[in-house]
Amino acid sequence: MILHPFKLHLPIASTIFPRYISSVIQLYPFIMADTGLVETLLRRVEKVDGGLDSQDVATSLGVDHQAIVGAVKSLQALGDVISAEQRSAKHWELTGEGCEIAEQGSHEARVISSIPEEGMPQSQLMKLAFGKVGFSKAMSNKWIRLDKGHEGGPRIFKTVESLEDLVRDKLLLVQKGQASQLEEKEKNELKKRKLLSEVTVKFYWITKGSCFSTTITKQETELTPEMIASGSWKEKKFKPYNFEAMGVAPDCGHLHPLMKVRTQFRQIFLEMGFTEMPTNNFIESSFWNFDSLFQPQQHPARDQHDTFFLSDPAQAHEFPQDYLERVRKVHSEGGFGSQGYKYDWKIEEAQKNILRTHTTAVSARMLYKLAQQENFTPVKYFSIDRVFRNETLDATHLAEFHQIEGVVADYGLTLGDLMGILHQFFNKLGITKLRFKPAYNPYTEPSMEVFSYHEGLKKWVEVGNSGMFRPEMLLPMGLPEGVTVIAWGLSLERPTMIKYGINNIRELVGHKVNLQMVYDSPVCRLDS
Ligand code: PHE
């Protein structure tokens, strides 16, 4: 292909690039996992029959579990050295209060050890941190008695000398990892007292893989010219790409002025109730770009000097056959009340693949699709996307630009409707003075160039092209008689250059774009 199709992306590369960089960085933690730890893990896996629990490995090595997970992941990336299955298990843990009791004893036990033989005023006990809960538990266990009539206020006496602190003993068992010695009922009771909680832990069950080895060779991440020249690449192992890496969203970025203006145009169409057409095919067959639009095969636009032809694949082969036949007929013999062009229409010419020269090719596809509906419904469509022309490059022309196109189909639309809608559309852009000049397009009749008065330049400038699609285009598609379609098109670059005061299109699009221009161009407001 002669063109660089992504030329326009250059200015916004700054917003794409950080994603690329960050996805590389994302891979890094795995590449850089502590090699010592990886080797230790491999030696442990080698020795064990069966498998290893990554949590146990972490505990016995005294490292964070995440570090083991990192080692597992970097080994997984090497192929089938180990197999690591993610499992989860529930286990019991002491809560904060549970830990305190395991250390200092239960509240009720601490009450007993605080009360001397001669007893203690109740008010004094209540002042202690464990006093309240401890008092009521010890009372219900009948470990203490309360003498309410005691002179000097209610007084508490012990009724037992020593006791077994069962709650503490149970908690200590859990702390030692021997929770299985307790009955389910006991554990649930401690859970109710908020001394124990049941937690789910995720871990890897690690076993030897089919390529298990304790020595690992680092995988190559890059194929170098030297490897190719020496043939050493044949022996090397390459790290597979991680297509899953998410990348980090860039903190900020700048939209290219063309994209800002595009947003505004899109907004205007949406406000007017238009639906966007799918324009995601830069390559189009001559059939949809020209023939379906009743553009004769000898038309100069279909020449190498005006259009980019594809060499591979040079031809398109899939067309709706009956429609293709009707197109052939209307060109060569006429029909639908038209004389046609009376020439020998050739399928070979229609099959030629090109870079679309206008988005009207997309409109043609959409109108054909509309005609295939069982019942016709009125539509309002728009598109804003790139088109390509083999132009001589100068200050205002490039070999590619964006077209903005609007299409309205309904019964009985007139030239007056077209003028009305153009007024409405351009009004929303802040352009109020419009003039129309008769023009010629192979696919529209009548056709009008649209001019607006430019207050700055103090003259009328062309802002668009428009017309009513010919019956020779619409009727072969199968649209009902009486349905008319009005349409107009303009470029995105021209209003953008006017809006941002750019005189040379190469300062707006292409490799010479100054990124500072992209940063400095403010948000676009077309109506002001
Ligand atoms: N396709 C025309 C162009 O390339 C624009 C246009 C669209 C004209 C729709 C009439 C109707 O300039």
Coordinates of C-alpha atoms and ligand atoms in Angstrom, one line a residue:
M1 CA 0.0 0.0 0.0
I2 CA 1.2 3.5 -0.9
L3 CA -0.2 5.2 2.1
H4 CA 0.7 5.0 5.8
P5 CA -2.8 4.3 7.1
F6 CA -1.9 5.3 10.7
K7 CA -0.4 8.6 9.9
L8 CA -3.2 10.4 11.7
H9 CA -2.6 8.5 14.9
L10 CA 0.8 10.1 15.4
P11 CA -0.4 13.1 17.4
I12 CA -2.2 11.0 19.8
A13 CA 0.6 8.4 20.2
S14 CA 1.4 10.1 23.5
T15 CA -1.8 8.7 24.9
I16 CA -1.3 5.3 23.4
F17 CA 2.4 4.9 24.4
P18 CA 2.0 4.9 28.2
R19 CA -0.3 1.9 27.9
Y20 CA 2.4 0.0 26.0
I21 CA 5.1 0.9 28.4
S22 CA 3.0 0.0 31.5
S23 CA 2.1 -3.4 30.1
V24 CA 5.8 -4.1 29.9
I25 CA 6.2 -2.9 33.4
Q26 CA 3.3 -5.1 34.5
L27 CA 5.2 -8.2 33.4
Y28 CA 8.2 -7.2 35.4
P29 CA 7.3 -8.4 38.9
F30 CA 7.2 -11.9 37.5
I31 CA 10.4 -11.6 35.6
M32 CA 12.1 -10.2 38.7
A33 CA 10.7 -12.6 41.3
D34 CA 13.5 -13.3 43.8
T35 CA 15.6 -16.0 42.0
G36 CA 16.8 -17.3 45.4
L37 CA 13.3 -17.9 46.5
V38 CA 12.4 -19.6 43.2
E39 CA 15.3 -22.0 43.6
T40 CA 14.5 -22.7 47.3
L41 CA 10.9 -23.4 46.2
L42 CA 12.1 -25.8 43.5
R43 CA 14.3 -27.7 45.9
R44 CA 11.4 -28.1 48.3
V45 CA 9.2 -29.4 45.5
E46 CA 11.9 -31.8 44.5
K47 CA 12.1 -33.3 48.0
V48 CA 8.5 -33.7 48.8
D49 CA 6.3 -36.6 47.8
G50 CA 3.0 -35.3 46.6
G51 CA 2.8 -31.6 46.9
L52 CA 3.3 -28.5 48.9
D53 CA 1.0 -25.9 50.3
S54 CA 2.3 -22.4 49.4
Q55 CA 1.1 -21.1 52.8
D56 CA 3.1 -23.7 54.7
V57 CA 6.2 -22.8 52.6
A58 CA 5.7 -19.2 53.4
T59 CA 5.4 -19.9 57.1
S60 CA 8.3 -22.2 57.3
L61 CA 10.6 -19.8 55.3
G62 CA 9.3 -16.9 57.3
V63 CA 8.4 -14.9 54.2
D64 CA 5.3 -13.2 53.1
H65 CA 2.8 -15.5 51.2
Q66 CA 2.8 -13.0 48.3
A67 CA 6.5 -13.6 47.7
I68 CA 5.8 -17.3 47.3
V69 CA 2.9 -16.5 44.9
G70 CA 5.3 -14.4 42.9
A71 CA 7.8 -17.3 42.7
V72 CA 5.0 -19.6 41.7
K73 CA 3.9 -17.2 38.9
S74 CA 7.4 -16.8 37.5
L75 CA 7.8 -20.5 37.4
Q76 CA 4.4 -21.0 35.7
A77 CA 5.6 -18.5 33.0
L78 CA 8.4 -20.9 32.2
G79 CA 6.1 -23.6 31.0
D80 CA 5.4 -26.9 32.8
V81 CA 8.2 -26.8 35.4
I82 CA 5.7 -27.0 38.2
S83 CA 2.0 -27.3 38.4
A84 CA 0.3 -25.0 40.8
E85 CA -3.4 -25.5 41.5
Q86 CA -5.2 -22.7 43.3
R87 CA -7.1 -24.0 46.3
S88 CA -8.8 -22.5 49.2
A89 CA -9.3 -23.6 52.7
K90 CA -11.1 -22.4 55.8
H91 CA -9.4 -22.0 59.0
W92 CA -10.0 -20.6 62.5
E93 CA -8.2 -17.5 63.7
L94 CA -8.3 -15.6 67.0
T95 CA -9.9 -12.2 66.9
G96 CA -8.2 -9.2 68.6
E97 CA -10.1 -9.9 71.8
G98 CA -9.4 -13.6 71.4
C99 CA -5.7 -12.9 71.3
E100 CA -6.0 -10.8 74.5
I101 CA -7.7 -13.6 76.3
A102 CA -5.2 -16.2 75.1
E103 CA -2.5 -14.0 76.6
Q104 CA -4.1 -12.8 79.9
G105 CA -7.0 -15.2 80.6
S106 CA -10.7 -14.9 80.3
H107 CA -12.5 -12.0 81.9
E108 CA -14.1 -14.2 84.5
A109 CA -10.8 -15.9 85.3
R110 CA -9.2 -12.5 85.8
V111 CA -12.1 -11.5 88.1
I112 CA -11.3 -14.5 90.3
S113 CA -7.6 -13.7 90.4
S114 CA -8.3 -10.1 91.3
I115 CA -10.5 -10.7 94.3
P116 CA -8.7 -11.2 97.6
E117 CA -9.9 -13.6 100.4
E118 CA -11.6 -10.8 102.3
G119 CA -13.6 -9.8 99.1
M120 CA -13.8 -6.6 97.2
P121 CA -16.4 -3.8 96.9
Q122 CA -18.5 -4.4 93.7
S123 CA -18.0 -0.7 92.7
Q124 CA -14.2 -1.3 92.6
L125 CA -14.5 -4.4 90.5
M126 CA -16.6 -2.6 88.0
K127 CA -13.9 0.0 87.4
L128 CA -11.6 -2.7 86.0
A129 CA -11.5 -3.1 82.2
F130 CA -12.7 -6.8 82.4
G131 CA -15.0 -6.1 85.4
K132 CA -18.4 -6.0 83.8
V133 CA -18.3 -9.0 81.5
G134 CA -16.2 -10.9 84.0
F135 CA -18.6 -10.2 86.8
S136 CA -21.7 -11.5 85.0
K137 CA -19.8 -14.6 83.6
A138 CA -18.4 -15.4 87.0
M139 CA -21.8 -15.0 88.6
S140 CA -23.5 -17.3 86.2
N141 CA -20.6 -19.8 86.7
K142 CA -21.3 -19.4 90.5
W143 CA -17.6 -18.6 91.0
I144 CA -18.5 -15.5 93.1
R145 CA -21.2 -14.3 95.4
L146 CA -22.5 -10.8 96.0
D147 CA -23.2 -9.6 99.5
K148 CA -25.6 -6.7 98.9
G149 CA -26.2 -5.9 102.6
H150 CA -22.5 -5.5 103.5
E151 CA -21.7 -2.4 105.4
G152 CA -19.8 0.0 103.2
G153 CA -21.7 -1.1 100.1
P154 CA -22.2 -4.4 98.1
R155 CA -19.2 -6.6 98.3
I156 CA -18.0 -9.6 96.2
F157 CA -16.5 -12.8 97.5
K158 CA -14.9 -15.8 95.7
T159 CA -16.7 -19.1 96.1
V160 CA -13.9 -21.1 94.4
E161 CA -10.2 -21.2 95.2
S162 CA -8.8 -22.1 91.8
L163 CA -10.3 -22.8 88.5
E164 CA -9.6 -24.1 85.1
D165 CA -9.8 -21.3 82.5
L166 CA -11.4 -23.4 79.8
V167 CA -12.0 -20.5 77.4
R168 CA -8.4 -19.5 77.4
D169 CA -7.3 -23.1 77.0
K170 CA -9.4 -23.5 73.9
L171 CA -8.1 -20.3 72.4
L172 CA -4.6 -21.4 73.0
L173 CA -5.3 -24.6 71.1
V174 CA -6.5 -22.6 68.1
Q175 CA -3.5 -20.3 68.3
K176 CA -1.2 -23.3 68.1
G177 CA -3.0 -24.4 64.9
Q178 CA -4.8 -27.3 66.7
A179 CA -8.3 -26.1 66.2
S180 CA -9.2 -29.5 65.0
Q181 CA -9.1 -30.8 68.6
L182 CA -12.1 -28.7 69.4
E183 CA -15.6 -29.7 68.7
E184 CA -17.6 -27.7 66.0
K185 CA -20.0 -26.6 68.7
E186 CA -17.2 -25.2 70.9
K187 CA -15.7 -23.3 68.0
N188 CA -19.1 -21.8 67.1
E189 CA -19.7 -20.7 70.6
L190 CA -16.3 -18.9 70.7
K191 CA -17.2 -17.4 67.3
K192 CA -20.5 -16.1 68.8
R193 CA -18.5 -14.5 71.6
K194 CA -16.4 -12.8 68.9
L195 CA -13.2 -14.5 70.1
L196 CA -12.8 -16.7 67.0
S197 CA -13.4 -16.1 63.3
E198 CA -13.4 -18.4 60.4
V199 CA -11.4 -17.2 57.5
T200 CA -10.9 -18.5 53.9
V201 CA -7.3 -18.6 52.7
K202 CA -6.2 -19.1 49.2
F203 CA -3.1 -20.9 48.5
Y204 CA -1.3 -22.9 45.7
W205 CA -1.0 -26.6 45.8
I206 CA 2.4 -27.1 44.2
T207 CA 3.5 -30.3 42.5
K208 CA 6.2 -31.2 40.0
G209 CA 5.4 -30.4 36.4
S210 CA 6.2 -32.5 33.3
C211 CA 9.3 -30.5 32.7
F212 CA 10.4 -30.3 36.3
S213 CA 14.0 -29.4 37.0
T214 CA 15.7 -27.6 39.8
T215 CA 17.9 -25.6 37.4
I216 CA 16.0 -23.1 35.4
T217 CA 17.1 -21.4 32.2
K218 CA 16.0 -17.8 31.8
Q219 CA 13.6 -17.4 28.9
E220 CA 14.5 -14.9 26.2
T221 CA 12.2 -12.0 25.9
E222 CA 13.6 -10.6 22.6
L223 CA 14.7 -12.1 19.3
T224 CA 17.9 -10.3 18.4
P225 CA 19.6 -10.0 15.0
E226 CA 22.6 -11.8 16.5
M227 CA 20.4 -14.8 17.4
I228 CA 19.1 -14.9 13.8
A229 CA 22.6 -14.6 12.3
S230 CA 24.1 -17.3 14.5
G231 CA 21.1 -19.6 14.4
S232 CA 21.2 -19.7 18.2
W233 CA 17.5 -18.9 18.3
K234 CA 16.8 -22.5 17.5
E235 CA 18.0 -23.6 20.9
K236 CA 16.6 -20.8 22.9
K237 CA 13.4 -20.8 24.9
F238 CA 11.2 -17.7 24.4
K239 CA 8.9 -16.2 26.9
P240 CA 5.4 -16.2 25.7
Y241 CA 3.6 -12.9 25.4
N242 CA 1.1 -12.0 28.1
F243 CA -1.8 -10.7 26.1
E244 CA -3.8 -10.5 29.3
A245 CA -1.7 -7.7 30.8
M246 CA -4.0 -4.8 31.4
G247 CA -1.7 -1.8 31.3
V248 CA -2.3 1.2 33.4
A249 CA -4.6 3.9 32.2
P250 CA -2.7 7.1 31.5
D251 CA -3.2 9.9 34.0
C252 CA -3.8 12.4 31.3
G253 CA -3.6 12.9 27.6
H254 CA -4.6 15.3 24.8
L255 CA -7.0 14.9 22.0
H256 CA -5.9 16.0 18.6
P257 CA -7.8 19.0 17.4
L258 CA -9.4 16.9 14.6
M259 CA -10.8 14.6 17.2
K260 CA -12.1 17.5 19.2
V261 CA -13.9 18.9 16.2
R262 CA -15.2 15.4 15.3
T263 CA -16.7 15.2 18.8
Q264 CA -18.6 18.4 18.2
F265 CA -19.9 17.4 14.8
R266 CA -21.0 14.0 16.2
Q267 CA -22.8 15.9 19.0
I268 CA -24.6 18.0 16.5
F269 CA -25.8 15.0 14.5
L270 CA -26.9 13.2 17.6
E271 CA -28.9 16.3 18.7
M272 CA -30.6 16.2 15.4
G273 CA -31.6 12.6 15.8
F274 CA -29.1 11.0 13.4
T275 CA -27.5 7.5 13.9
E276 CA -23.9 6.8 13.1
M277 CA -23.0 4.5 10.3
P278 CA -20.3 1.8 10.6
T279 CA -17.3 3.2 8.7
N280 CA -14.7 0.7 9.8
N281 CA -13.5 -0.4 6.3
F282 CA -11.0 1.8 4.6
I283 CA -10.8 -0.7 1.8
E284 CA -13.8 -0.8 -0.5
S285 CA -14.6 -2.4 -3.8
S286 CA -15.1 -0.1 -6.8
F287 CA -18.6 -1.5 -6.9
W288 CA -19.8 0.1 -3.7
N289 CA -17.6 3.2 -4.0
F290 CA -18.6 4.0 -7.6
D291 CA -20.9 1.6 -9.5
S292 CA -23.7 1.5 -6.9
L293 CA -23.6 5.3 -7.0
F294 CA -24.3 5.3 -10.7
Q295 CA -20.8 6.6 -11.4
P296 CA -19.8 5.4 -14.9
Q297 CA -16.8 3.2 -15.3
Q298 CA -15.1 5.7 -17.5
H299 CA -15.4 8.5 -14.9
P300 CA -12.0 10.2 -14.4
A301 CA -12.2 9.7 -10.6
R302 CA -11.8 6.0 -11.3
D303 CA -8.3 6.6 -12.7
Q304 CA -5.0 5.7 -11.0
H305 CA -4.3 9.4 -10.8
D306 CA -7.2 10.1 -8.5
T307 CA -7.8 6.8 -6.7
F308 CA -5.5 4.4 -4.8
F309 CA -5.9 0.9 -6.1
L310 CA -5.0 -2.2 -4.1
S311 CA -2.6 -4.7 -5.5
D312 CA -3.2 -7.4 -2.9
P313 CA -6.0 -8.4 -2.7
A314 CA -6.7 -6.7 -6.0
Q315 CA -10.3 -7.8 -6.3
A316 CA -13.5 -8.2 -4.3
H317 CA -15.7 -11.1 -5.0
E318 CA -18.7 -11.0 -2.8
F319 CA -21.6 -8.9 -4.1
P320 CA -25.4 -9.3 -3.9
Q321 CA -25.8 -10.9 -7.3
D322 CA -29.3 -9.8 -8.2
Y323 CA -28.5 -6.2 -7.2
L324 CA -25.2 -6.3 -9.1
E325 CA -27.2 -7.3 -12.2
R326 CA -29.6 -4.4 -11.7
V327 CA -26.6 -2.0 -11.4
R328 CA -25.1 -3.4 -14.6
K329 CA -28.4 -3.0 -16.3
V330 CA -29.0 0.6 -15.2
H331 CA -25.5 1.6 -16.3
S332 CA -25.5 -0.2 -19.7
E333 CA -29.2 -0.2 -20.7
G334 CA -30.9 2.2 -18.4
G335 CA -34.2 1.5 -16.7
F336 CA -36.4 3.0 -14.0
G337 CA -37.2 5.7 -16.5
S338 CA -33.5 6.4 -17.3
Q339 CA -31.6 5.9 -20.5
G340 CA -28.5 4.8 -18.6
Y341 CA -25.0 5.5 -19.9
K342 CA -25.2 3.0 -22.7
Y343 CA -21.8 1.4 -22.4
D344 CA -20.5 -2.1 -21.8
W345 CA -20.4 -2.4 -18.0
K346 CA -17.7 -4.7 -16.9
I347 CA -17.7 -6.7 -13.6
E348 CA -13.9 -6.6 -13.6
E349 CA -13.9 -2.8 -13.2
A350 CA -16.4 -3.1 -10.3
Q351 CA -14.4 -5.8 -8.6
K352 CA -11.3 -3.6 -8.2
N353 CA -10.4 -3.0 -4.6
I354 CA -9.5 0.6 -3.7
L355 CA -9.0 2.8 -0.6
R356 CA -12.5 4.4 -0.4
T357 CA -12.5 7.8 -2.0
H358 CA -15.6 9.0 0.0
T359 CA -17.8 7.8 2.8
T360 CA -20.8 7.9 0.4
A361 CA -19.7 4.3 -0.3
V362 CA -20.8 3.5 3.3
S363 CA -24.1 5.4 2.7
A364 CA -24.7 3.3 -0.4
R365 CA -24.2 0.1 1.6
M366 CA -26.5 1.3 4.3
L367 CA -29.2 2.4 1.9
Y368 CA -29.0 -1.0 0.1
K369 CA -29.4 -2.6 3.6
L370 CA -32.4 -0.4 4.3
A371 CA -34.0 -1.4 1.0
Q372 CA -33.8 -5.1 2.0
Q373 CA -36.1 -4.4 5.0
E374 CA -39.5 -5.8 4.6
N375 CA -41.1 -2.5 5.3
F376 CA -39.4 0.8 4.6
T377 CA -38.7 3.0 7.6
P378 CA -37.4 6.6 7.3
V379 CA -33.8 7.0 8.5
K380 CA -31.3 9.7 9.4
Y381 CA -27.7 8.5 9.2
F382 CA -24.3 10.2 9.6
S383 CA -20.7 9.3 9.4
I384 CA -17.3 10.9 10.1
D385 CA -14.3 9.0 8.9
R386 CA -11.3 8.8 6.7
V387 CA -11.2 8.7 2.9
F388 CA -8.3 8.6 0.5
R389 CA -7.5 10.3 -2.7
N390 CA -4.4 10.3 -4.9
E391 CA -3.9 14.0 -4.8
T392 CA -0.9 16.2 -5.4
L393 CA 0.0 17.3 -1.9
D394 CA 0.0 20.9 -1.0
A395 CA -0.8 23.3 1.9
T396 CA -4.5 22.3 1.8
H397 CA -4.4 18.8 0.4
L398 CA -3.3 15.5 1.7
A399 CA -3.8 12.0 0.3
E400 CA -6.2 11.3 3.1
F401 CA -8.8 13.3 5.0
H402 CA -11.9 12.9 7.0
Q403 CA -15.4 13.3 5.5
I404 CA -18.5 14.2 7.4
E405 CA -21.6 13.0 5.8
G406 CA -25.3 13.2 6.5
V407 CA -28.1 11.2 4.8
V408 CA -31.9 11.4 5.3
A409 CA -34.3 9.0 3.6
D410 CA -38.1 9.3 3.6
Y411 CA -41.0 9.5 1.3
G412 CA -41.3 12.8 -0.6
L413 CA -38.3 14.7 0.6
T414 CA -37.6 17.7 -1.6
L415 CA -34.7 20.1 -2.4
G416 CA -36.4 22.5 0.1
D417 CA -36.0 19.8 2.8
L418 CA -32.3 19.6 2.0
M419 CA -31.8 23.4 2.1
G420 CA -33.7 23.5 5.4
I421 CA -31.7 20.7 7.0
L422 CA -28.5 22.3 5.8
H423 CA -29.5 25.6 7.4
Q424 CA -30.3 23.8 10.7
F425 CA -27.0 21.8 10.6
F426 CA -24.8 24.8 9.8
N427 CA -26.7 27.0 12.3
K428 CA -25.6 24.7 15.0
L429 CA -22.0 25.3 13.9
G430 CA -22.5 29.0 14.2
I431 CA -22.8 29.5 10.5
T432 CA -26.0 31.4 9.6
K433 CA -25.4 32.8 6.1
L434 CA -25.6 30.1 3.5
R435 CA -25.7 30.1 -0.3
F436 CA -26.3 27.3 -2.7
K437 CA -24.7 26.9 -6.1
P438 CA -25.8 24.3 -8.7
A439 CA -23.2 21.6 -9.1
Y440 CA -22.6 18.1 -10.6
N441 CA -22.2 14.8 -8.9
P442 CA -22.8 11.5 -10.8
Y443 CA -25.0 10.3 -8.0
T444 CA -27.1 13.3 -7.1
E445 CA -29.5 15.4 -9.1
P446 CA -30.0 18.2 -8.3
S447 CA -26.6 18.8 -6.7
M448 CA -25.6 21.9 -4.8
E449 CA -22.3 23.3 -3.4
V450 CA -22.8 25.0 -0.1
F451 CA -21.1 28.3 0.6
S452 CA -21.0 30.3 3.8
Y453 CA -20.0 33.9 4.4
H454 CA -16.7 34.0 6.3
E455 CA -16.7 37.1 8.5
G456 CA -12.9 37.0 8.9
L457 CA -12.0 36.5 5.3
K458 CA -14.9 38.8 4.2
K459 CA -15.9 36.4 1.4
W460 CA -18.1 33.4 0.6
V461 CA -16.2 30.1 1.1
E462 CA -17.3 26.6 0.1
V463 CA -18.3 24.5 3.1
G464 CA -19.8 21.5 1.6
N465 CA -21.4 19.5 -1.2
S466 CA -24.9 18.1 -1.3
G467 CA -27.7 16.7 -3.4
M468 CA -30.6 14.3 -3.8
F469 CA -29.5 10.8 -4.7
R470 CA -30.6 9.8 -8.2
P471 CA -33.3 7.3 -8.8
E472 CA -30.8 5.3 -10.9
M473 CA -29.0 4.8 -7.6
L474 CA -31.9 4.2 -5.3
L475 CA -34.3 2.1 -7.3
P476 CA -31.9 -0.7 -8.3
M477 CA -31.3 -1.1 -4.5
G478 CA -34.9 -1.9 -4.1
L479 CA -36.0 1.3 -2.2
P480 CA -39.7 2.0 -2.8
E481 CA -40.7 4.4 -5.5
G482 CA -41.4 7.8 -3.9
V483 CA -38.7 7.5 -1.3
T484 CA -36.2 10.3 -1.8
V485 CA -32.8 10.6 -0.1
I486 CA -31.1 13.9 0.6
A487 CA -27.4 14.0 1.5
W488 CA -24.5 16.2 2.1
G489 CA -20.8 16.0 2.8
L490 CA -18.0 18.1 4.0
S491 CA -14.4 17.7 5.2
L492 CA -13.4 17.6 8.9
E493 CA -10.0 19.2 8.2
R494 CA -11.3 22.4 6.7
P495 CA -13.4 23.6 9.6
T496 CA -10.7 22.4 12.0
M497 CA -8.1 24.5 10.3
I498 CA -10.3 27.6 10.3
K499 CA -11.3 27.0 14.0
Y500 CA -7.7 26.7 15.2
G501 CA -6.1 29.1 12.7
I502 CA -3.9 26.6 11.0
N503 CA -2.9 27.5 7.5
N504 CA -0.9 24.5 6.4
I505 CA -2.6 21.1 6.7
R506 CA 0.8 19.5 7.4
E507 CA 0.8 21.3 10.7
L508 CA -2.4 19.5 11.6
V509 CA -1.9 16.0 10.2
G510 CA 1.2 13.9 9.6
H511 CA 4.7 13.4 10.9
K512 CA 5.5 17.1 11.1
V513 CA 2.8 17.8 13.7
N514 CA 4.2 19.7 16.6
L515 CA 2.9 17.9 19.8
Q516 CA 2.8 21.3 21.5
M517 CA 0.1 22.4 19.1
V518 CA -2.0 19.3 20.2
Y519 CA -1.5 20.3 23.9
D520 CA -2.3 23.9 23.4
S521 CA -5.4 23.7 21.2
P522 CA -8.3 24.2 23.5
V523 CA -11.6 22.3 23.6
C524 CA -13.6 23.0 20.4
R525 CA -16.8 25.0 20.6
L526 CA -18.1 25.4 17.1
D527 CA -20.9 27.8 17.7
S528 CA -18.8 30.4 19.4
Ligands
PHE1 N1 -19.4 12.3 -1.7 C1 -19.3 13.7 -1.9 C2 -17.8 14.1 -2.0 O1 -17.0 13.2 -1.9 C3 -20.0 14.5 -0.9 C4 -21.5 14.3 -1.0 C5 -22.1 13.5 -0.2 C6 -22.2 14.9 -2.0 C7 -23.5 13.3 -0.3 C8 -23.5 14.8 -2.2 C9 -24.2 14.0 -1.3 O2 -17.5 15.2 -2.1

